[in-house]
Each structure stands twice: as C-alpha cells, then as structure tokens.
C-alpha cells in the first residue's frame, strides 16, 4: 500500500433506515474516484454511538476520532479532503461539518451553520424569502394541528395549487414524500 495521491474520505452512513444504501453508494463513489487515477479514496462509515470505520481496499479499521486517523495494513491513513455522502440527520444536522471544520479538513457540501439552519425547511424558505430570493409557496402544519380534509384541500388549492409535494419539515423525509397531482390523493397521503 503506497500512498502518493491525495486521500479522499467518502463519508457515509445514516441514523435512519438508509445506512446500508448509503454505505453501498459510498463504495461505488470510491471505486469511481480510484478509477480516475487522480486520487486514492476510502469509505468512512459513520455509526451512531460506535467507532467510525475506515474502509480502504479490502481492509477496515476503527478511526481514531481524536487524531482522525486509522491504521490499515501497517500504514496510518488520514483523509486530506472529505466528500460527505451521509443521509438523514447525519447529513442535515451540521455536526459532521462542524467536526471537519475543527479538524481543518476541507469538505464538500454546506458549512455547519448553513446546514443546521436549512434543516428546517419552513424556516429556511422564510429566511430566503426575507432576503428577496424566489422560493416555493408552502404551508406548515404540526401533526396535531392538521385541518379537516375539506379545509386542508381548500388551503392547498388557494396557497399552492396542484401538483404539490408533502414532506416532513425537518430531516430528509426518508421514504416520506408525496407528489400530489389531484385532490383525492391527499386522503391516502395524510
């Protein structure tokens, strides 16, 4: 294992039901990066309440998060740049970005503060609207405060129109997003 090229860490994982899919896609990204011949790449698997794992080639080791390194094949590996490909809360909380900021390692995606503030879609839309940017029309309802069906349909028709999307306000809405083309579909989605 001879490291000459910059090592790219592809960070994967999810605290929701998408963890395995995220890891699988991470390995596909690493393969593409390695095949380019420009960089070496490894998968950094982020696990909730467990040590992070570094996968390099066919080997795997725990990541020392204090030094942000892992020993694999007798070599100490430390990614020099990070490609964040996590999903769900891991992707949207800003915690990973804050970690890499503290480590001084450049990473893809938004910064920690921007990521944290845009996690709440309704607040982000209103903030962007407040500075004059065009944003989609939206409605926000708490699960305990959704109006009766006829009133809800009326509000959607007046404010947004059809088709429209229904999605949770925070988080990524793993498997929880509907595109409604017609009024009667609202009954099955809510």
Coordinates of C-alpha atoms in Angstrom, one line a residue:
X1 CA 0.0 0.0 0.0
X2 CA 1.9 3.0 -1.3
X3 CA 0.1 6.4 -0.7
X4 CA 1.3 9.0 -3.2
X5 CA -2.0 10.6 -4.2
X6 CA -4.3 12.8 -2.0
X7 CA -6.6 10.6 0.0
X8 CA -10.3 11.4 -0.3
X9 CA -12.6 10.2 2.5
X10 CA -16.1 9.5 1.3
X11 CA -18.2 9.8 4.5
X12 CA -21.3 7.6 4.5
X13 CA -24.0 6.4 6.9
X14 CA -27.4 7.2 8.3
X15 CA -29.2 7.0 11.6
X16 CA -32.3 6.1 9.8
X17 CA -33.1 3.1 7.5
X18 CA -30.8 4.2 4.8
X19 CA -27.5 3.3 6.3
X20 CA -26.8 0.2 4.2
X21 CA -27.7 2.0 0.9
X22 CA -25.5 5.0 1.9
X23 CA -22.5 2.6 2.5
X24 CA -23.1 0.8 -0.8
X25 CA -23.2 4.1 -2.7
X26 CA -20.1 5.2 -0.9
X27 CA -18.2 2.2 -2.1
X28 CA -19.4 2.9 -5.7
X29 CA -18.1 6.5 -5.3
X30 CA -14.7 5.3 -4.0
X31 CA -14.4 3.0 -7.0
X32 CA -15.1 5.8 -9.4
X33 CA -12.5 8.1 -7.6
X34 CA -9.9 5.4 -7.6
X35 CA -10.5 4.5 -11.2
X36 CA -9.9 8.1 -12.2
X37 CA -6.3 7.6 -11.3
X38 CA -6.0 11.1 -9.8
X39 CA -6.8 10.3 -6.1
X40 CA -6.9 7.5 -3.6
X41 CA -10.2 7.1 -1.8
X42 CA -11.6 5.4 1.3
X43 CA -15.0 5.0 2.8
X44 CA -15.5 6.5 6.2
X45 CA -18.6 4.8 7.7
X46 CA -20.2 7.0 10.4
X47 CA -22.0 4.9 13.0
X48 CA -24.2 6.2 15.8
X49 CA -22.7 5.6 19.3
X50 CA -20.0 3.4 17.8
X51 CA -16.5 4.0 16.5
X52 CA -16.3 5.2 12.9
X53 CA -14.9 2.7 10.4
X54 CA -12.4 3.4 7.6
X55 CA -12.6 1.0 4.7
X56 CA -9.5 1.1 2.4
X57 CA -9.2 -1.5 -0.3
X58 CA -10.4 -4.7 1.3
X59 CA -9.4 -3.8 4.8
X60 CA -11.3 -2.0 7.6
X61 CA -10.2 -0.3 10.8
X62 CA -11.7 1.9 13.5
X63 CA -11.0 5.6 13.1
X64 CA -9.2 7.4 16.0
X65 CA -11.5 10.4 16.1
X66 CA -9.1 12.5 18.2
X67 CA -6.4 12.3 15.6
X68 CA -8.8 11.5 12.8
X69 CA -6.6 8.6 11.5
X70 CA -6.8 4.9 11.1
X71 CA -4.1 2.2 10.9
X72 CA -4.6 -0.1 7.9
X73 CA -2.1 -2.5 6.5
X74 CA 0.7 -1.2 8.7
X75 CA 0.1 2.4 7.5
X76 CA -1.6 5.3 9.2
X77 CA -4.2 6.8 6.9
X78 CA -5.7 10.3 7.3
X79 CA -8.0 11.7 4.6
X80 CA -7.0 15.1 3.3
X81 CA -10.4 16.1 1.9
X82 CA -13.9 14.8 2.6
X83 CA -16.8 14.1 0.4
X84 CA -19.9 14.0 2.6
X85 CA -22.5 11.5 1.3
X86 CA -24.4 10.7 4.5
X87 CA -28.2 10.7 4.7
X88 CA -30.9 11.8 7.1
X89 CA -29.9 13.5 10.4
X90 CA -26.2 12.8 9.8
X91 CA -26.4 14.8 6.6
X92 CA -28.6 17.7 7.8
X93 CA -27.6 18.4 11.4
X94 CA -24.3 20.2 10.7
X95 CA -22.5 18.1 13.2
X96 CA -20.2 16.4 10.6
X97 CA -19.4 19.7 9.0
X98 CA -18.5 21.1 12.4
X99 CA -16.3 18.1 13.1
X100 CA -14.3 18.5 9.9
X101 CA -14.1 22.3 10.4
X102 CA -12.5 21.7 13.8
X103 CA -10.1 19.2 12.2
X104 CA -9.2 21.7 9.4
X105 CA -10.1 19.2 6.7
X106 CA -11.9 20.6 3.6
X107 CA -15.2 19.0 2.8
X108 CA -18.0 19.1 0.3
X109 CA -21.5 20.5 0.9
X110 CA -22.5 23.5 3.0
X111 CA -20.9 24.6 6.2
X112 CA -22.0 23.6 9.7
X113 CA -24.1 26.7 10.3
X114 CA -25.7 26.7 6.9
X115 CA -26.6 23.0 7.1
X116 CA -28.1 23.4 10.5
X117 CA -30.2 26.4 9.5
X118 CA -31.5 24.8 6.3
X119 CA -32.5 21.5 8.1
X120 CA -35.8 23.2 9.0
X121 CA -37.3 23.7 5.5
X122 CA -40.0 26.2 6.6
X123 CA -37.6 28.4 8.4
X124 CA -35.1 28.3 5.5
X125 CA -37.8 29.2 3.0
X126 CA -38.9 32.2 5.1
X127 CA -35.3 33.3 5.6
X128 CA -34.6 33.2 1.9
X129 CA -37.9 34.9 1.1
X130 CA -37.0 37.6 3.6
X131 CA -33.9 38.5 1.6
X132 CA -35.8 38.6 -1.6
X133 CA -35.0 35.2 -3.2
X134 CA -37.7 33.3 -5.0
X135 CA -38.9 30.3 -3.1
X136 CA -41.8 27.9 -3.5
X137 CA -45.0 28.6 -1.7
X138 CA -45.5 26.4 1.3
X139 CA -47.8 25.5 4.2
X140 CA -46.7 24.2 7.6
X141 CA -48.8 22.1 9.8
X142 CA -47.9 20.3 13.0
X143 CA -49.1 16.7 13.1
X144 CA -51.6 17.6 15.8
X145 CA -52.9 20.7 14.0
X146 CA -53.8 19.5 10.5
X147 CA -57.2 20.9 9.5
X148 CA -60.1 18.7 8.4
X149 CA -59.8 17.3 4.8
X150 CA -62.0 19.9 3.1
X151 CA -60.3 22.8 4.8
X152 CA -56.9 21.4 4.0
X153 CA -57.7 20.9 0.4
X154 CA -59.1 24.5 0.2
X155 CA -55.9 25.9 1.7
X156 CA -53.6 23.9 -0.6
X157 CA -55.6 24.9 -3.7
X158 CA -55.5 28.6 -2.7
X159 CA -51.9 28.8 -1.5
X160 CA -50.0 26.3 -3.6
X161 CA -52.2 24.5 -6.1
X162 CA -51.8 21.0 -7.6
X163 CA -49.5 19.3 -8.1
X164 CA -47.8 19.8 -4.8
X165 CA -45.4 18.0 -2.5
X166 CA -45.9 16.8 1.0
X167 CA -42.8 16.2 3.1
X168 CA -41.7 16.4 6.7
X169 CA -40.4 19.9 7.7
X170 CA -37.2 18.6 9.3
X171 CA -34.9 15.8 8.3
X172 CA -34.7 14.3 4.9
X173 CA -38.1 12.5 4.9
X174 CA -36.7 9.1 4.1
X175 CA -39.5 7.4 2.2
X176 CA -41.9 10.1 3.3
X177 CA -42.6 12.4 0.4
X178 CA -45.6 12.5 -1.9
X179 CA -46.3 14.4 -5.1
X180 CA -50.0 15.0 -5.3
X181 CA -51.5 15.6 -8.7
X182 CA -55.1 15.6 -7.6
X183 CA -57.2 16.4 -4.6
X184 CA -58.4 12.9 -3.9
X185 CA -54.8 11.6 -3.5
X186 CA -54.5 13.8 -0.4
X187 CA -56.6 11.4 1.6
X188 CA -54.2 8.5 1.2
X189 CA -51.1 10.6 1.8
X190 CA -52.1 12.1 5.1

